[in-house]
CSV table of C-alpha atoms in Angstrom, one decimal:
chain,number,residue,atom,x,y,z
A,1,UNK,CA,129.0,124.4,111.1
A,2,UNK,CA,129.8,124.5,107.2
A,3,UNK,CA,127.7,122.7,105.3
A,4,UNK,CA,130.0,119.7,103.6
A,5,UNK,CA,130.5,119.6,99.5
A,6,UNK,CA,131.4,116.0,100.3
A,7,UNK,CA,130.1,114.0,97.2
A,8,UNK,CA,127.5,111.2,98.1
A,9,UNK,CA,128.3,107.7,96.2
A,10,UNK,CA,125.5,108.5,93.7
A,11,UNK,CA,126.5,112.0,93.1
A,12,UNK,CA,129.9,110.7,93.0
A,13,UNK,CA,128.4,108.3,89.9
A,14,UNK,CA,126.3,111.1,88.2
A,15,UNK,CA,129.0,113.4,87.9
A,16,UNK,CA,131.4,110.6,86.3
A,17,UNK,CA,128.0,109.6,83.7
A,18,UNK,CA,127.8,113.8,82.9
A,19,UNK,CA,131.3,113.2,82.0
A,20,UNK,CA,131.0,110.3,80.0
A,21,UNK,CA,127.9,111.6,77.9
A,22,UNK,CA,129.7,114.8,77.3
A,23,UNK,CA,127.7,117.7,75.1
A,24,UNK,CA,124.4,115.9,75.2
A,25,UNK,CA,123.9,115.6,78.7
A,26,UNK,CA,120.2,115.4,79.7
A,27,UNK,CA,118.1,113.3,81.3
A,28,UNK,CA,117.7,110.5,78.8
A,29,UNK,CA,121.4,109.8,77.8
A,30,UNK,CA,122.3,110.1,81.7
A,31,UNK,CA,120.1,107.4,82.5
A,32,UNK,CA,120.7,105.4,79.9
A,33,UNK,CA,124.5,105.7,80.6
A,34,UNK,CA,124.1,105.0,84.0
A,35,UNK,CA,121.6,102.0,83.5
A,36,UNK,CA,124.4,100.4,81.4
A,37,UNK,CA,127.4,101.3,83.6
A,38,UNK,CA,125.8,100.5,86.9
A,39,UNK,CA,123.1,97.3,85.4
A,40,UNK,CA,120.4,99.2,87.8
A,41,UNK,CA,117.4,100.7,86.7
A,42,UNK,CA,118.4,104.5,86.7
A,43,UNK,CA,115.2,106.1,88.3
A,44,UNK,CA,115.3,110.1,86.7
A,45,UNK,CA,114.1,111.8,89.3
A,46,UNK,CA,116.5,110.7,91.6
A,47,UNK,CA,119.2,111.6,89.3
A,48,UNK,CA,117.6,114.8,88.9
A,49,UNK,CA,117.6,115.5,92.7
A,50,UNK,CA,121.5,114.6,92.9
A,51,UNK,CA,121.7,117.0,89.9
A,52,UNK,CA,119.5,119.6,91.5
A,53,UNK,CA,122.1,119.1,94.8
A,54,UNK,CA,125.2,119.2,92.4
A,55,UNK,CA,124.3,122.5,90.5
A,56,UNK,CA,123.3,124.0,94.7
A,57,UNK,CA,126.9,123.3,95.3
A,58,UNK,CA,128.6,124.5,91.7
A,59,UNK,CA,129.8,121.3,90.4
A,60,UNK,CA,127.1,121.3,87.8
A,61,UNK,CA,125.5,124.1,85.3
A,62,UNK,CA,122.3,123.3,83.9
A,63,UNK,CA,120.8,124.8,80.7
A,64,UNK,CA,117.6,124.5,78.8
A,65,UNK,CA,117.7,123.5,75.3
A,66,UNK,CA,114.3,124.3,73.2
A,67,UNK,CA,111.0,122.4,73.8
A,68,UNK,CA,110.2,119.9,71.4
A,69,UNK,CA,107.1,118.0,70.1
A,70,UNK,CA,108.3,114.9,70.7
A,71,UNK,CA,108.7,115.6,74.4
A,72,UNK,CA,105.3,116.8,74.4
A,73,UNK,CA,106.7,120.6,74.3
A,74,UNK,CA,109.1,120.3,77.2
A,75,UNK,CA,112.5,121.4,77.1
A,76,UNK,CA,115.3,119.4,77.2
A,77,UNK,CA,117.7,120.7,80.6
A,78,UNK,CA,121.5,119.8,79.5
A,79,UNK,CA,124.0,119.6,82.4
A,80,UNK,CA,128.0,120.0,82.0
A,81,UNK,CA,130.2,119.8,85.2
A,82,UNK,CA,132.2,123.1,86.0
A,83,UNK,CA,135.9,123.6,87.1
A,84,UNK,CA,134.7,123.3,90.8
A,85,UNK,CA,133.2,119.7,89.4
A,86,UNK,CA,136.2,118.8,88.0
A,87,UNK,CA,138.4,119.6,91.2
A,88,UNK,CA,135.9,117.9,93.3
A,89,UNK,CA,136.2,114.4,91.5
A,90,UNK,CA,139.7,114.5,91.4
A,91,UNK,CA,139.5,115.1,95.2
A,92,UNK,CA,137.5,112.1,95.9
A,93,UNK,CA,138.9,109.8,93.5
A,94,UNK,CA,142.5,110.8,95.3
A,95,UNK,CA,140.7,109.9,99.1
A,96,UNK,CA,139.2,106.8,97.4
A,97,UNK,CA,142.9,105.3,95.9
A,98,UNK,CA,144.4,106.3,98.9
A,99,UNK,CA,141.7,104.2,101.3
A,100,UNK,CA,142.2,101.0,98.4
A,101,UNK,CA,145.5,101.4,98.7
A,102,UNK,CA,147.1,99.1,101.8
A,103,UNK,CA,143.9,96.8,102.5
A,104,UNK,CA,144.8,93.2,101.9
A,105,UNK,CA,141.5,91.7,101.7
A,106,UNK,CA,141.1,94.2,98.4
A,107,UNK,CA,144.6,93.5,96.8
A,108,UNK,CA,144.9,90.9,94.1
A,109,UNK,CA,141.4,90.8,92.8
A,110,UNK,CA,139.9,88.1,95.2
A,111,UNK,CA,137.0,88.8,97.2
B,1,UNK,CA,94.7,90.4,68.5
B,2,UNK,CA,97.4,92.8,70.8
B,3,UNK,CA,96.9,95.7,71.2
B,4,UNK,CA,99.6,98.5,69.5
B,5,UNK,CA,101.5,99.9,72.6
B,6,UNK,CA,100.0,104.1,72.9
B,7,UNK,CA,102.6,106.7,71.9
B,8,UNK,CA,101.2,108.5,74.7
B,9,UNK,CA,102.6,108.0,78.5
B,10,UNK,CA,99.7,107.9,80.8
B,11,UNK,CA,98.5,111.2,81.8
B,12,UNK,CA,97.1,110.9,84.7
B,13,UNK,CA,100.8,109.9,86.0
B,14,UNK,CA,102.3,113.3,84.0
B,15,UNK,CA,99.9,115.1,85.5
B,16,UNK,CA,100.8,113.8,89.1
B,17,UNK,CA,104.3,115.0,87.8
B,18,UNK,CA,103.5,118.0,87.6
B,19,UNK,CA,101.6,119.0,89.9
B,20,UNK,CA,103.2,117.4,93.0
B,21,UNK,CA,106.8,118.2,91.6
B,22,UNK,CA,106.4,122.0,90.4
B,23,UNK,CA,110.0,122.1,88.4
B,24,UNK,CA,109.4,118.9,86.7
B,25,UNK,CA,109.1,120.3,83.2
B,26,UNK,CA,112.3,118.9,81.9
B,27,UNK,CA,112.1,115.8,83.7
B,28,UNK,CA,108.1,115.0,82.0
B,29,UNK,CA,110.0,115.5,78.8
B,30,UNK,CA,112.6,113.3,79.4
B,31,UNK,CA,110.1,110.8,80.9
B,32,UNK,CA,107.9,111.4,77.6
B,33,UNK,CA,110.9,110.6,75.5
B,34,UNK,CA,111.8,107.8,76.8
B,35,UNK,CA,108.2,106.6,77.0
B,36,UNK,CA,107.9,106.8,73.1
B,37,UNK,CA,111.1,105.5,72.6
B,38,UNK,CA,109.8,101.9,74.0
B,39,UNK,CA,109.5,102.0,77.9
B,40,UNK,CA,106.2,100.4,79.0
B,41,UNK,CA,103.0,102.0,81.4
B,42,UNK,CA,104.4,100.7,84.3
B,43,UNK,CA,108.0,102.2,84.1
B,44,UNK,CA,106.3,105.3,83.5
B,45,UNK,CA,104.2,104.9,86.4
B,46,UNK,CA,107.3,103.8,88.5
B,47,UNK,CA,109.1,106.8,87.7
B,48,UNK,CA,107.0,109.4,88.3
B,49,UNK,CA,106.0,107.9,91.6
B,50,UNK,CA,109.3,108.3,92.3
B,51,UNK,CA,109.9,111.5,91.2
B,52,UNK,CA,107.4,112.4,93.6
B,53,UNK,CA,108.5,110.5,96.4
B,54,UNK,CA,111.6,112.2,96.4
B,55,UNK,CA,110.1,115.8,95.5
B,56,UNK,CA,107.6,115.8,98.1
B,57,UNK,CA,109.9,115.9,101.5
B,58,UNK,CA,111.3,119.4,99.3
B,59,UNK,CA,107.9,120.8,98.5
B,60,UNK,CA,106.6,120.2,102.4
B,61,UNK,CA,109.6,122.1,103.3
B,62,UNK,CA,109.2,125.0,101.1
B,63,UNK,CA,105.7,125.5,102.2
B,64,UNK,CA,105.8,123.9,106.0
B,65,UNK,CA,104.3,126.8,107.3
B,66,UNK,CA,101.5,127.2,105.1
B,67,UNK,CA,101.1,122.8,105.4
B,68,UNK,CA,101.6,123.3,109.3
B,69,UNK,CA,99.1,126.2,109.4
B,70,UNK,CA,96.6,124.0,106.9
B,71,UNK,CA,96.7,121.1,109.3
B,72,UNK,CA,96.3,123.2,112.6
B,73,UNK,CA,93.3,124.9,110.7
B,74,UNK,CA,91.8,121.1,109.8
B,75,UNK,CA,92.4,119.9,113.5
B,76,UNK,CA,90.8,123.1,114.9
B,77,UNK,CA,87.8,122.4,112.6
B,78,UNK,CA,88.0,118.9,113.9
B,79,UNK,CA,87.6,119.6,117.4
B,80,UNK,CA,84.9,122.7,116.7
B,81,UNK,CA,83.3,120.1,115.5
B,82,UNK,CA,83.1,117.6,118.3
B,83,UNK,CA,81.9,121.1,120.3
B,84,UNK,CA,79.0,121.4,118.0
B,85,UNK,CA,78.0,118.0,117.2
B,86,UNK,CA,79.5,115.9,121.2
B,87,UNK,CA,76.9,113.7,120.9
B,88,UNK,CA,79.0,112.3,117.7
B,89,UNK,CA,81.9,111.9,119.7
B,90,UNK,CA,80.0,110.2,121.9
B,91,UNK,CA,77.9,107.5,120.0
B,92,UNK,CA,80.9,106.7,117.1
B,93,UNK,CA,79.3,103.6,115.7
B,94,UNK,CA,78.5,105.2,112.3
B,95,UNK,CA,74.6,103.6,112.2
B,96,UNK,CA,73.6,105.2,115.4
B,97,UNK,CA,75.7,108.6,114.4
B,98,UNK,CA,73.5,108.5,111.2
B,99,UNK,CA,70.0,108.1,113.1
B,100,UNK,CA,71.5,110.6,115.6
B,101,UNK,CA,72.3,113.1,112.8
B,102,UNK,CA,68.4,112.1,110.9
B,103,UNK,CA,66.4,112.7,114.7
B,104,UNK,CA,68.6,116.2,114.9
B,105,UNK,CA,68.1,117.5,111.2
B,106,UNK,CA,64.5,115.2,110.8
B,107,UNK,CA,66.7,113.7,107.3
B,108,UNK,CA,65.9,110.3,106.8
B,109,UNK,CA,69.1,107.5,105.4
B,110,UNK,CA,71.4,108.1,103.1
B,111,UNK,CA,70.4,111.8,102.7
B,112,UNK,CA,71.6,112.4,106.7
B,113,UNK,CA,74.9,110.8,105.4
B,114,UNK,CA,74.7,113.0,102.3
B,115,UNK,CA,73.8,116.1,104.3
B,116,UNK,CA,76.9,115.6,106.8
B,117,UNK,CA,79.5,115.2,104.3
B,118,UNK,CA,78.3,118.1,101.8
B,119,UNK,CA,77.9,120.5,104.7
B,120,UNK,CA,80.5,119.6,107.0
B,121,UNK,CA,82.9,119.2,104.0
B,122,UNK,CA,81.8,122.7,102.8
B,123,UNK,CA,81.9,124.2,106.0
B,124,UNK,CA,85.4,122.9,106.9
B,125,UNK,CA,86.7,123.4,103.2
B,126,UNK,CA,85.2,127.3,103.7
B,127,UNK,CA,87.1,127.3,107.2
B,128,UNK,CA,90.6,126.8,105.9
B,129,UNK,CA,90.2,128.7,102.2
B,130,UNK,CA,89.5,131.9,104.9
B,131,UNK,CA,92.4,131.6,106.9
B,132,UNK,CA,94.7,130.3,104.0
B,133,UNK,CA,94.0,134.0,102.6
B,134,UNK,CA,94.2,135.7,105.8
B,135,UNK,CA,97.5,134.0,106.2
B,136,UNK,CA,99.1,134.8,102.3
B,137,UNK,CA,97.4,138.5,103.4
B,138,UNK,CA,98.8,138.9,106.5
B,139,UNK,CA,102.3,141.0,107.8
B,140,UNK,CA,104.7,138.1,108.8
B,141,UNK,CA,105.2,139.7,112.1
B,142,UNK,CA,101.3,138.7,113.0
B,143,UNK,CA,101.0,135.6,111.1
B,144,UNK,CA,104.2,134.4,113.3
B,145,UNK,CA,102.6,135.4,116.4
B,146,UNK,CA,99.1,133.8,115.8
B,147,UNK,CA,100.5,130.9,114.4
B,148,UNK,CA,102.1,130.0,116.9
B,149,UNK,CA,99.3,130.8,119.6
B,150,UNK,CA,97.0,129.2,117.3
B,151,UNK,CA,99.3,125.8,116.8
B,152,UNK,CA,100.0,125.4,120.5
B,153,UNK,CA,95.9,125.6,121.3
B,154,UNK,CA,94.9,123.3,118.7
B,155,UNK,CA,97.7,120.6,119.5
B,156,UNK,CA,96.6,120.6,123.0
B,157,UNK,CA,92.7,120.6,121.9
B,158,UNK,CA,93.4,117.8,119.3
B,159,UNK,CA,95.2,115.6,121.4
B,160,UNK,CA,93.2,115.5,124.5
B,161,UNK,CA,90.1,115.0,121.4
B,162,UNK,CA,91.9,111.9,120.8
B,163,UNK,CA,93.2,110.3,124.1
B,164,UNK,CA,90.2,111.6,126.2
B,165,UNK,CA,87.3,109.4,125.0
B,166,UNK,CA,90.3,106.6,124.4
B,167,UNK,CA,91.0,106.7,128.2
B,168,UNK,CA,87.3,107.4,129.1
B,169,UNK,CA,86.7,104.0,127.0
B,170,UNK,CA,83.9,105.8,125.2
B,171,UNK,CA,85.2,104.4,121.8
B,172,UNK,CA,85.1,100.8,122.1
B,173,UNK,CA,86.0,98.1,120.0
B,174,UNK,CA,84.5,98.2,116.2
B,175,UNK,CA,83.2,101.5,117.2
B,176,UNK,CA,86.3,103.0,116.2
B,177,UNK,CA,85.4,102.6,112.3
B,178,UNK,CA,82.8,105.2,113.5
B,179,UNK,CA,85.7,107.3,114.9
B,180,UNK,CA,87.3,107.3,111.9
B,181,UNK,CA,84.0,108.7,109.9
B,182,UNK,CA,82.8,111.4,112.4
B,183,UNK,CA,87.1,112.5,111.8
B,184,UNK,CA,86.8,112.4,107.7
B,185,UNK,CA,85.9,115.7,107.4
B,186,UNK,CA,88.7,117.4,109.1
B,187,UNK,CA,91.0,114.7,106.8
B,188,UNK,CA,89.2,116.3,103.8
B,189,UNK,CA,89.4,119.5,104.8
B,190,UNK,CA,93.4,119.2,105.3
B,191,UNK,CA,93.7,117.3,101.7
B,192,UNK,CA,91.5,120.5,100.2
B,193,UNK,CA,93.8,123.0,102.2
B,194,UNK,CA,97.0,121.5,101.1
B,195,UNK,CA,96.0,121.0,97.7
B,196,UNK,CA,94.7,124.9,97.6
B,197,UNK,CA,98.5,126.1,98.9
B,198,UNK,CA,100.5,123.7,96.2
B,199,UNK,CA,98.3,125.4,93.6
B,200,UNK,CA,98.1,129.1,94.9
B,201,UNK,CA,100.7,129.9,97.2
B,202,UNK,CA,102.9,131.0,94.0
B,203,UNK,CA,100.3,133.0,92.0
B,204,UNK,CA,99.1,134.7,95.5
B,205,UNK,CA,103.3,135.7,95.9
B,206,UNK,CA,103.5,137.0,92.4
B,207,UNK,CA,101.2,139.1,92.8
B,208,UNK,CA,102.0,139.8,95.8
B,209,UNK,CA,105.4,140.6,95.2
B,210,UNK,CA,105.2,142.8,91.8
């Protein structure tokens, strides 16, 4: 059986947070992004597993910057969603308005 | 008077990091960063424990033949060492294991206790360092086979160890906390086999490889 590309509600959220940060994508911006967008404490290694998952299925590329002092010599590892990224959120965010769409209980803002 | 928050993330936890989660060198930084940029101990401490959490399921996989073969080695040693020593298996209650083990070696208290941990630890730790190496040495073809015949004996060895003198009621009641000692060795031993594959198994492949 093929393995699905299906994106999990988290990567769904990482991916649209590597969007939103844009050129400087690494692990601090992300998570601060995310903390703010979502009010949850981001935890960074889980976003670097969904990352680590994303870039396995090409939706992500991942490149390392140079190692600074400030990071104790570590390098920083930016991340930028590809075409197959792109095409992939589109996807899902066309399944998602198409399930909203029709349901009374989520028409008209009430709970 | 407070004292001024350290600029430097607690390294015991980096070093966790990094060892139990191999490609972690952007994330440290990034953990680093953010620690000097205002985030206390304790979210440090909460995020690599995570880190790890999640990293380990993916590090057991990568090397569950090596941890599988580790753990059959540690159980082996565990029940070679019931054979050599049944009279431990026997009499768990660790104060009469102790005088059992200073009337067989003539060692008085604590140096029997000593004695058993430093050999035993040694012997076991020996044990599974061998056959680690015979293992990374080894044509795939052979270590599949032995493996296998090897993991099959010591499952049925080690569980019969355990339910044997259960259903036997030789180990009764608080005599299990004597269980549990005689057994420490063999836990050591897999904690000391384990830790030797995270830390060689690439180095030994390198070379290996080149």
């Amino acid at each position: 059986m093929k393995k699905s590309n299906r994106l999990s509600d988290f990567e769904l959220i990482v991916l649209l947070v590597l969007l939103r940060v844009g050129d400087d994508a690494y692990g601090v911006p992300i998570a601060r992004e995310m903390q703010e967008q979502t009010e949850h404490e981001a935890k960074l290694g889980s976003i670097y597993a969904a990352l680590e998952r994303l870039e396995k299925k090409g939706f992500v590329v991942s490149e390392l910057g140079e190692p600074t002092k400030e990071r104790g010599g570590r390098a920083k590892r930016y991340f930028h969603v590809t075409k197959q990224g792109m095409r992939q959120i589109r996807e899902t965010q066309r399944t998602l308005t198409r399930l909203w769409k029709g349901v009374p209980e989520l028409e008209g803002g009430r709970p | 008077m407070k004292r001024p928050k350290s600029v430097e993330p607690p390294k015991l936890a980096t070093w966790l990091l990094e060892r139990f989660s191999p490609e972690s060198g952007s994330l440290a930084g990034d953990l680093i960063e953010a620690f000097r940029h205002g985030h206390s101990s304790s979210w440090y401490w909460r995020q690599v424990l995570v880190a790890i959490l999640i990293t380990l399921p993916q590090l057991m996989r990568k090397y569950l033949a090596l941890f599988t073969y580790t753990v059959a080695c540690g159980a082996a040693i565990s029940v070679a060492w019931f054979f050599l020593f049944p009279n431990a298996a026997r009499t768990s209650a660790f104060p009469r294991v102790f005088a059992l083990y200073a009337r067989s070696y003539g060692i008085d208290w604590p140096w029997s206790f000593v004695y058993q941990m430093v050999f035993l630890t040694a012997f076991q730790t020996a044990i599974v360092g061998i056959t680690l190496i015979a293992h990374l040495a080894s044509s795939h073809q052979l270590r599949q086979g032995l493996f296998r015949a090897l993991f099959v004996m010591v499952m049925v060895l080690a569980i019969s160890n355990v339910v044997l003198p259960l259903v036997s009621g030789i180990v009764r009641g608080i005599e299990w906390i004597g269980w549990v000692i005689v057994s420490a060795p063999a836990a050591i031993a897999f904690v000391l086999g384990s830790w030797k594959v995270t830390r060689s198994r690439d180095s030994v492949m390198g070379v290996k490889s080149m």
